[in-house]
mmCIF file of C-alpha atoms in Angstrom:
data_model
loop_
_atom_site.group_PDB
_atom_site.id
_atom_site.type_symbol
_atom_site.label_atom_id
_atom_site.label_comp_id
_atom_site.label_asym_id
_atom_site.label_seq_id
_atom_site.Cartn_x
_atom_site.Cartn_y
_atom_site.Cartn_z
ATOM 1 C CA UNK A 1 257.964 -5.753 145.845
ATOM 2 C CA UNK A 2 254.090 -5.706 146.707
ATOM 3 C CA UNK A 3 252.607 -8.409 148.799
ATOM 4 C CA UNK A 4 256.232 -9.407 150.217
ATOM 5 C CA UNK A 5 257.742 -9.078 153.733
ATOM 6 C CA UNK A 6 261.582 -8.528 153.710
ATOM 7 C CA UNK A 7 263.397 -11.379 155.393
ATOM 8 C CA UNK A 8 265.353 -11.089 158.597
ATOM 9 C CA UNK A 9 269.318 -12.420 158.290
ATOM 10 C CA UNK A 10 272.321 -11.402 159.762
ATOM 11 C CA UNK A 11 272.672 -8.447 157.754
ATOM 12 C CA UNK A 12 269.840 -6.915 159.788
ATOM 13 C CA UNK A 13 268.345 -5.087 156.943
ATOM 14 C CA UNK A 14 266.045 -1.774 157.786
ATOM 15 C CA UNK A 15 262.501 -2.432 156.549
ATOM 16 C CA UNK A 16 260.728 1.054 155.673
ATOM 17 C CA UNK A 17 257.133 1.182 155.304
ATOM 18 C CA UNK A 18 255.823 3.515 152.378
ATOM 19 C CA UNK A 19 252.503 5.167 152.733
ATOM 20 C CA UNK A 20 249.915 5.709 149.942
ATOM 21 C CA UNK A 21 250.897 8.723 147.655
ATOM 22 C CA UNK A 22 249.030 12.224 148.090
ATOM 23 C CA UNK A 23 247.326 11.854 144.456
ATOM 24 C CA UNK A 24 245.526 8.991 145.054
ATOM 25 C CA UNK A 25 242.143 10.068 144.832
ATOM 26 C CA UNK A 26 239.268 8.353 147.069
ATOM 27 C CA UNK A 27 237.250 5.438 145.728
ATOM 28 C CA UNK A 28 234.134 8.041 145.136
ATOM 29 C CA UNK A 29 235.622 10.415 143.176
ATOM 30 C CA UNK A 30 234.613 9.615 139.568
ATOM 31 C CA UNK A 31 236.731 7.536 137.088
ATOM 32 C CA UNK A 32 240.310 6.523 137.495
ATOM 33 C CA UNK A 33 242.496 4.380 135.795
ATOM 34 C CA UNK A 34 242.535 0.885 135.855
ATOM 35 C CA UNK A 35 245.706 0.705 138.253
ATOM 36 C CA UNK A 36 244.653 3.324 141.010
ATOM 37 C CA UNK A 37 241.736 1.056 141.685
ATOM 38 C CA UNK A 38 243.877 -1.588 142.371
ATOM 39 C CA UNK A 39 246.326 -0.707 144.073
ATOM 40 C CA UNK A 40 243.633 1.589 146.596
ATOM 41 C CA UNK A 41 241.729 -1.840 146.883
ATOM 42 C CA UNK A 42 245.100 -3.489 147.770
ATOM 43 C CA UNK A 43 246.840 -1.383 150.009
ATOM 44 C CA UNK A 44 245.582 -1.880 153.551
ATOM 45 C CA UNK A 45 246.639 -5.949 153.034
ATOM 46 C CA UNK A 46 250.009 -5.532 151.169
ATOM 47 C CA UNK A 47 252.680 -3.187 152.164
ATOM 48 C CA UNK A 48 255.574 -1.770 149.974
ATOM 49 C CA UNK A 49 259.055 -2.533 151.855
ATOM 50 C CA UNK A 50 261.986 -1.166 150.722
ATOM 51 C CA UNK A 51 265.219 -3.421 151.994
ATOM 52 C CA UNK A 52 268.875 -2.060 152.751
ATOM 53 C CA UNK A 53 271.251 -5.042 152.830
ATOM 54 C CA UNK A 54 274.665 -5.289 153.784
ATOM 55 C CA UNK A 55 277.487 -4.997 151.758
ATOM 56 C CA UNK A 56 278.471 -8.701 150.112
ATOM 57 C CA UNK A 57 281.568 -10.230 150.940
ATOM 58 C CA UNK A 58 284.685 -8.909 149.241
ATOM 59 C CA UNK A 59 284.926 -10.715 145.662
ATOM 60 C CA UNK A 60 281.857 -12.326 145.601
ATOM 61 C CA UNK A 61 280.965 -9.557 142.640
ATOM 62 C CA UNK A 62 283.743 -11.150 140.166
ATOM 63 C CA UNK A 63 283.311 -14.186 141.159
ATOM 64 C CA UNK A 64 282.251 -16.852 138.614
ATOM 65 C CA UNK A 65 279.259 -19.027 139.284
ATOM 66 C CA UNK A 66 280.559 -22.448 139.935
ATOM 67 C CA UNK A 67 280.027 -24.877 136.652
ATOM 68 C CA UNK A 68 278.507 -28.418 137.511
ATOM 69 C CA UNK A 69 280.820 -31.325 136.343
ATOM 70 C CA UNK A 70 278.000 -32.932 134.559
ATOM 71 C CA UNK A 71 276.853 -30.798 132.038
ATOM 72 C CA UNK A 72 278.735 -30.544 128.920
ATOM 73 C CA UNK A 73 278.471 -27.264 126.227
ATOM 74 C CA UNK A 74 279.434 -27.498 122.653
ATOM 75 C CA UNK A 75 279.443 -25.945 119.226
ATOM 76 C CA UNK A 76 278.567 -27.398 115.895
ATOM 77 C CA UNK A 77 280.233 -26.474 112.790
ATOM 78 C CA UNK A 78 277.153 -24.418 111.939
ATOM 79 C CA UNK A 79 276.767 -22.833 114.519
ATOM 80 C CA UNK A 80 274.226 -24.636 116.644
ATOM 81 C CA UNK A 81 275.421 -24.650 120.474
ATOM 82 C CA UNK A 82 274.814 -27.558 122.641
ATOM 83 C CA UNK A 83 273.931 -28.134 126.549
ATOM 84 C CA UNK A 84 273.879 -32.029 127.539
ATOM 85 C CA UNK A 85 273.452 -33.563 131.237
ATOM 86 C CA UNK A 86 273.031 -37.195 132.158
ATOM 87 C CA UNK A 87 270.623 -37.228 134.678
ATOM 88 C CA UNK A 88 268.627 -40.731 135.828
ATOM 89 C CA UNK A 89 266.511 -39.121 137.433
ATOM 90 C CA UNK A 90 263.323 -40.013 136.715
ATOM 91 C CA UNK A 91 265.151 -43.206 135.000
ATOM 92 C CA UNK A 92 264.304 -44.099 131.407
ATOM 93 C CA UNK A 93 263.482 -40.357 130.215
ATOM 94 C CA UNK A 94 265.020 -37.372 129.458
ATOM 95 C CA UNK A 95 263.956 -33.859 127.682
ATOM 96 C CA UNK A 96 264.889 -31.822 124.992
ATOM 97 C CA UNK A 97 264.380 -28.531 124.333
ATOM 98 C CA UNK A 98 265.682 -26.014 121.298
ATOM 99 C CA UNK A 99 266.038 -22.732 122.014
ATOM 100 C CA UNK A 100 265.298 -19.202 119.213
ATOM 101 C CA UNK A 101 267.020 -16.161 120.541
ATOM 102 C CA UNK A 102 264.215 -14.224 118.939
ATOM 103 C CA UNK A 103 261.251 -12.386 121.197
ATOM 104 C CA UNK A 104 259.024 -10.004 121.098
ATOM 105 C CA UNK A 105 262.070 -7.303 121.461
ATOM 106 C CA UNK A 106 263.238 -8.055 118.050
ATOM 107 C CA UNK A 107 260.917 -7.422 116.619
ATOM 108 C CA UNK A 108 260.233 -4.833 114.086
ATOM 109 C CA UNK A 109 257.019 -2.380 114.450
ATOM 110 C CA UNK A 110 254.844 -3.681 111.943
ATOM 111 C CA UNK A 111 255.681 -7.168 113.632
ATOM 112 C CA UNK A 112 254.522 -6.922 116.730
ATOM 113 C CA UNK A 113 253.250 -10.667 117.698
ATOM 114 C CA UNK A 114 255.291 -12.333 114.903
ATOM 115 C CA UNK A 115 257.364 -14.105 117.363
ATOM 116 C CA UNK A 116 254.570 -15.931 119.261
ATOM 117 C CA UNK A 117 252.372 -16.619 115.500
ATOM 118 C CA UNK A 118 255.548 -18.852 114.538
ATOM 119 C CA UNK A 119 256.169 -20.062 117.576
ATOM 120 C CA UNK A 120 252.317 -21.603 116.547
ATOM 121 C CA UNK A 121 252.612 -22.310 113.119
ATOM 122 C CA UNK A 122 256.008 -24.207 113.690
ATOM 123 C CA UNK A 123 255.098 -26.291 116.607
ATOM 124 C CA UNK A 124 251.525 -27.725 115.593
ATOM 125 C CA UNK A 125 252.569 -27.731 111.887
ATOM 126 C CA UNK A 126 255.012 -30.348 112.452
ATOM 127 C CA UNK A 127 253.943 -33.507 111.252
ATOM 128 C CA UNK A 128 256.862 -35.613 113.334
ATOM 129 C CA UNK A 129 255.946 -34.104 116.192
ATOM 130 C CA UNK A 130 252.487 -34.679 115.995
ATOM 131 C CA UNK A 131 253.882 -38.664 115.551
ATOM 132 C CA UNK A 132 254.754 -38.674 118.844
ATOM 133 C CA UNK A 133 251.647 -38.451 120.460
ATOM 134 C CA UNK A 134 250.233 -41.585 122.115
ATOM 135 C CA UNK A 135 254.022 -42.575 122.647
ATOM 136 C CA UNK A 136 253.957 -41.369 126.437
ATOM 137 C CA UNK A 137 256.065 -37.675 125.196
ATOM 138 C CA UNK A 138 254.697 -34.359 126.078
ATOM 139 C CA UNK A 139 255.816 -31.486 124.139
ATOM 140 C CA UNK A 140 255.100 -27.657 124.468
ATOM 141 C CA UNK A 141 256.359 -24.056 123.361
ATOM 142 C CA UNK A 142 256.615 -20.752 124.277
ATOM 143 C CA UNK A 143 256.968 -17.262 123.487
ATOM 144 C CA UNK A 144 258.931 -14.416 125.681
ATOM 145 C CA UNK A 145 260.472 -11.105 125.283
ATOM 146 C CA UNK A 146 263.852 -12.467 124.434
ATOM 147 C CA UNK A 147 263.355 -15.986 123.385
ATOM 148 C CA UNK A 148 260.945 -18.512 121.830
ATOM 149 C CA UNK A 149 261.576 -22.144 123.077
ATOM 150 C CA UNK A 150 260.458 -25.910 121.821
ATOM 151 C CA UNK A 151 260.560 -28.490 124.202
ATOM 152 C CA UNK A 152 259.978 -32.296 124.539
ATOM 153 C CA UNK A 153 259.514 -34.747 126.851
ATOM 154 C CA UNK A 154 259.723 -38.475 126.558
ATOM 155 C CA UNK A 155 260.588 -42.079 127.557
ATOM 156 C CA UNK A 156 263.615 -43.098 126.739
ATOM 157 C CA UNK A 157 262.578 -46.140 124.673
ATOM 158 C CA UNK A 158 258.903 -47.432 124.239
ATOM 159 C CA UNK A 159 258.517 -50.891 125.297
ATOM 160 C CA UNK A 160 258.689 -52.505 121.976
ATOM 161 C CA UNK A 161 262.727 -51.460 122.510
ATOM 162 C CA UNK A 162 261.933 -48.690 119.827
ATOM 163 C CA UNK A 163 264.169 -45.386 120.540
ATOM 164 C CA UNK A 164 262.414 -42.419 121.183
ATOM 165 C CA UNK A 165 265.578 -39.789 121.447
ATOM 166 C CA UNK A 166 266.083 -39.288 117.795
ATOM 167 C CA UNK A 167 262.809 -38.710 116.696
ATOM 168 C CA UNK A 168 262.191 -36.079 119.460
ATOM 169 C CA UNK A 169 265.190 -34.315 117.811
ATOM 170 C CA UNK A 170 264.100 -35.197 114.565
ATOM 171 C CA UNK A 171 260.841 -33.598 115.524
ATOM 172 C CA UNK A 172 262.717 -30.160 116.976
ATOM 173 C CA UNK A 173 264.723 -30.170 114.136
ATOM 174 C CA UNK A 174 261.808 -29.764 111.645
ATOM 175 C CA UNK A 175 260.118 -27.383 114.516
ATOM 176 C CA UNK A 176 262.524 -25.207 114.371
ATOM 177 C CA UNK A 177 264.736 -25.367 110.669
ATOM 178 C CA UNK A 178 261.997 -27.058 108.470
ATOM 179 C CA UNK A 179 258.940 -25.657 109.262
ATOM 180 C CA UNK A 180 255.860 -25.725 106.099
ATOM 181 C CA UNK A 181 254.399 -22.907 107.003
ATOM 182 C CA UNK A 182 251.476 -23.495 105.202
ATOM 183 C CA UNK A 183 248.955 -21.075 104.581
ATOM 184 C CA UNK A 184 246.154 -23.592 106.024
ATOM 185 C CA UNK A 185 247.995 -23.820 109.131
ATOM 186 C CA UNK A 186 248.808 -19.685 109.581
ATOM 187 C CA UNK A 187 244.872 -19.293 108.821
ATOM 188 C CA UNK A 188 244.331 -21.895 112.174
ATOM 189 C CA UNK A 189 246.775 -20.260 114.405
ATOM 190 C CA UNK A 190 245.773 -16.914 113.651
ATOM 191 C CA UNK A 191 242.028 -17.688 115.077
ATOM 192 C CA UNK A 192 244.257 -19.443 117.874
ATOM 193 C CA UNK A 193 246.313 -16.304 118.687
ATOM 194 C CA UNK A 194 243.565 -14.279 118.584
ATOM 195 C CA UNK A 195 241.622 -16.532 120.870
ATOM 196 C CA UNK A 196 244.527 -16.543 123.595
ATOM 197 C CA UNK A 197 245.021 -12.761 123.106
ATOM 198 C CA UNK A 198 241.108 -12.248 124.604
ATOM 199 C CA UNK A 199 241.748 -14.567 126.864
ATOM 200 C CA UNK A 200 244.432 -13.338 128.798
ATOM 201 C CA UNK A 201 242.859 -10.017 128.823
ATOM 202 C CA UNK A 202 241.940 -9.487 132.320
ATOM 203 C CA UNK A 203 242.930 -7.339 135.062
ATOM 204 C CA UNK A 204 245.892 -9.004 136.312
ATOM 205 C CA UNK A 205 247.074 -9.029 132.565
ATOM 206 C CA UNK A 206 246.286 -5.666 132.333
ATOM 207 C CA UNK A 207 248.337 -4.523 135.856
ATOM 208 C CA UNK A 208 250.589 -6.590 134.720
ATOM 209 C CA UNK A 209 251.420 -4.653 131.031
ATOM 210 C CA UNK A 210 250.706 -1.144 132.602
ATOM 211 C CA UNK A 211 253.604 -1.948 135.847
ATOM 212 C CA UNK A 212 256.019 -3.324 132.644
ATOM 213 C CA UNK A 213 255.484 0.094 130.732
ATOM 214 C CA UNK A 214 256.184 2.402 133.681
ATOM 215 C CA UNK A 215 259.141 0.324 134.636
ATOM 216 C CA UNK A 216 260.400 -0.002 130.947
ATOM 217 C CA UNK A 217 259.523 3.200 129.301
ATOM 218 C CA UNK A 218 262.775 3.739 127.775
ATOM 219 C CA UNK A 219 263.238 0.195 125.792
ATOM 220 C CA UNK A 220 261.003 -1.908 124.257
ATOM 221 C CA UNK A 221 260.130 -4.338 127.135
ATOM 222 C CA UNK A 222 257.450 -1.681 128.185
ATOM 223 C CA UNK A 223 255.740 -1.846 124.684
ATOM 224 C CA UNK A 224 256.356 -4.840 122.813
ATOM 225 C CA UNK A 225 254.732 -7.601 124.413
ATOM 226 C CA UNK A 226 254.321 -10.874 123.234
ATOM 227 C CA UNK A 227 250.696 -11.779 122.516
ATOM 228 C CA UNK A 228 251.539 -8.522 119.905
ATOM 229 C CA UNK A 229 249.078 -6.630 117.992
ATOM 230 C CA UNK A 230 245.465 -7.457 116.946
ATOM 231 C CA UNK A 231 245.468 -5.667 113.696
ATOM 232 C CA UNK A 232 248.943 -6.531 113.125
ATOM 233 C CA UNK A 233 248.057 -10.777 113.703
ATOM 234 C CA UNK A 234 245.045 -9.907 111.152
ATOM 235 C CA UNK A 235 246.858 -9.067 108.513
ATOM 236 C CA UNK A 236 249.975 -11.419 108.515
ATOM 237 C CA UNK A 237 250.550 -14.080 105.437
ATOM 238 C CA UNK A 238 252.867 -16.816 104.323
ATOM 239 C CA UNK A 239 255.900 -14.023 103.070
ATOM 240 C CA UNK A 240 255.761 -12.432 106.981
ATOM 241 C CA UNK A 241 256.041 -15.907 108.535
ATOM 242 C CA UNK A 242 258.747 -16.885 105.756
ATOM 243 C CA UNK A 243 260.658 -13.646 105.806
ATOM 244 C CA UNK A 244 261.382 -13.988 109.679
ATOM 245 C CA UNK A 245 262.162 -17.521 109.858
ATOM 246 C CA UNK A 246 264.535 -16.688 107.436
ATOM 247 C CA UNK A 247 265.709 -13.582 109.629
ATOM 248 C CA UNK A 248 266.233 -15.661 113.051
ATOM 249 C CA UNK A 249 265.460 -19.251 112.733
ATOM 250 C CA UNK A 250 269.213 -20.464 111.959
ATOM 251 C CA UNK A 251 271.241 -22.642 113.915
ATOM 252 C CA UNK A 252 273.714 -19.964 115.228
ATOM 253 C CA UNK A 253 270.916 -17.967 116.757
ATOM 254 C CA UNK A 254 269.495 -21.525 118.683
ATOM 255 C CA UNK A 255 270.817 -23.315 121.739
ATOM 256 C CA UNK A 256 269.792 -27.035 121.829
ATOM 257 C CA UNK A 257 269.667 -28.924 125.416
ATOM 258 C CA UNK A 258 269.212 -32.405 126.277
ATOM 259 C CA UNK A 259 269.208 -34.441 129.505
ATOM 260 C CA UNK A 260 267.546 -37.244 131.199
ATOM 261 C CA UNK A 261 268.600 -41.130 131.523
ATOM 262 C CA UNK A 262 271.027 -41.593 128.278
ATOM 263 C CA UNK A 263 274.706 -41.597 127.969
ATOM 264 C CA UNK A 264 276.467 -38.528 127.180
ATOM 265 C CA UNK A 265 278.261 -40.155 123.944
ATOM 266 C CA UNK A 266 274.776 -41.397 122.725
ATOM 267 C CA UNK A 267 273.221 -37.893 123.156
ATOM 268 C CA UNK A 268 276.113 -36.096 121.354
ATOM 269 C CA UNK A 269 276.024 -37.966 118.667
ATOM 270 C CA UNK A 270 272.527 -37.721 118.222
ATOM 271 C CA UNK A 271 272.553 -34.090 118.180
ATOM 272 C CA UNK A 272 275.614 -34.253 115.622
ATOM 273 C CA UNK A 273 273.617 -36.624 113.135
ATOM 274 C CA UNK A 274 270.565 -34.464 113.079
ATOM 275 C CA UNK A 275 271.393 -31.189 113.520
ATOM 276 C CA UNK A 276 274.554 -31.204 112.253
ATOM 277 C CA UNK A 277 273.075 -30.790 108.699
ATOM 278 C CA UNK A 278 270.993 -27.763 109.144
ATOM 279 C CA UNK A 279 272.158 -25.060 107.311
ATOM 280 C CA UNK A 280 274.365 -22.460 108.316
ATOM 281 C CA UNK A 281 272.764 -18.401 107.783
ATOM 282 C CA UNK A 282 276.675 -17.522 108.149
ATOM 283 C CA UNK A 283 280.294 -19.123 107.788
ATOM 284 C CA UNK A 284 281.562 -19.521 110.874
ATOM 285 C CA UNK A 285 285.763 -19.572 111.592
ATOM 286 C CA UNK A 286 286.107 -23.936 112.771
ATOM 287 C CA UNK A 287 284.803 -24.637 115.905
ATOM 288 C CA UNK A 288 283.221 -21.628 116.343
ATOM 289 C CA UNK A 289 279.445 -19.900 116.771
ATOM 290 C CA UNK A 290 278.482 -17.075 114.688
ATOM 291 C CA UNK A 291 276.949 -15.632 117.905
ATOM 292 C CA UNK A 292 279.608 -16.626 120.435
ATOM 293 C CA UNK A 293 278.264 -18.753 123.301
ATOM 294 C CA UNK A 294 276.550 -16.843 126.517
ATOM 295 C CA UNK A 295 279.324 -18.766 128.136
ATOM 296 C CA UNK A 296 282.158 -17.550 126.990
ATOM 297 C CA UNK A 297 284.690 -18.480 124.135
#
């Protein structure tokens, strides 16, 4: 790890100190790429360590994380898996989030970026969402190599008494199963895309891609990234944005998770009465998720 000292513990781990490789060149010599000039301008004030710990205690390999009593995992009939805490803390609001399993890794060559585009067109082209502003909520999204998430965050109850839980799922409900996808909207967040793709273009970003495709150079997570491709993002209409929805926006490829200040009861059935409809891409056997839970049966 660059920039990071190894710390001591009763292990006593051995600390070795690499030097600078042979084929470094010096600064003056000509043109080099992009990462030699960093890491040459680095290396006198960060050191690589390499740290040898102990063996762990016997077991602790097999051993299965311990589960906290409070949250509570479920499966809907169609699919859609379920993670629900009570937490007061802060009292009188609580956050949802939906979860795609769908990144950048799945996805095809000529759809390099497709991931992050909907993640765009689905979140500010919902209209309920959009009616929660001014309500005290804060929502967001993102876009990762093995995931695209929705999230929400709101009072429990504005102070008219009016309930704010259901329409925030209401709201990640048509996020994620009911998007328009209209071709006004794809048009917007294409500029938008492109406009976040030159801004993240600097070194760091660029260190950053070239360390993940020497690392990864045998799997997609070394090529695929998710801001995708510029000519790719050009090019993209309505049937691209439709076609993968379609492919990986279904409720047995989506984990849904609530908690904040409401009763367990009141957020399960919730969930139930809103998501419960969406469709099912499969037939799952009763009580059962197409994709079976990272949990376990």
């Amino acid at each position: 790890t660059w920039g990071l000292h190894p710390t001591q513990s009763s292990s006593s781990p051995v600390k070795t100190v690499a030097k600078p490789p042979s084929t470094v060149p010096a600064l003056a010599e000509g043109l080099r790429p992009l990462c030699d000039v960093f890491w040459q301008a680095h290396w006198r004030s960060q050191q690589r360590c390499l740290v040898r710990w102990g063996a762990p205690p016997p077991g602790l390999v097999n051993r299965a994380l311990p589960s906290h009593p409070g949250v509570k995992r479920g499966v809907l009939p169609n699919g859609l898996r379920y993670v629900i805490m009570k937490n007061a803390m802060p009292p009188h609001r609580f956050e949802a989030h939906i979860e795609l399993h769908v990144g950048s890794v799945d996805e095809e060559p000529h759809e390099q970026g497709l991931a992050h585009m909907m993640e765009h067109v689905c979140f500010l082209g919902s209209r309920k969402r959009e009616r929660l502003i001014g309500t005290g909520s804060r929502s967001n999204a993102l876009t990762d190599f093995q995931h695209t998430i929705y999230h929400i965050h709101a009072p429990v109850s504005l102070e008219d008494g009016g309930d704010m839980y259901l329409p925030a799922l209401e709201a990640l409900y048509e996020i994620a199963f009911e998007p328009q996808l209209l071709p006004s909207r794809i048009d917007k967040e294409r500029k938008a895309v492109l406009a976040e793709m030159q801004q993240v273009n600097d070194m760091e970003y660029r260190i950053e891609t070239w360390t993940l495709s020497g690392l990864h150079n045998t799997n997609k997570l070394g090529t695929q990234f998710p801001i995708g491709k510029e000519a790719q993002i050009r090019h993209w209409q309505q049937g691209d944005l439709k076609a993968f929805h379609e492919k990986w926006y279904y409720p047995g490829n989506a984990t849904l998770y609530a908690v904040g200040d409401i009763e367990e009861a009141t957020m399960l059935a919730g969930i139930k009465s809103v998501f419960g409809p969406a469709r099912a891409k499969h037939l799952p056997a009763p009580g059962n998720a197409v994709v079976e839970p990272a949990w376990g049966p």
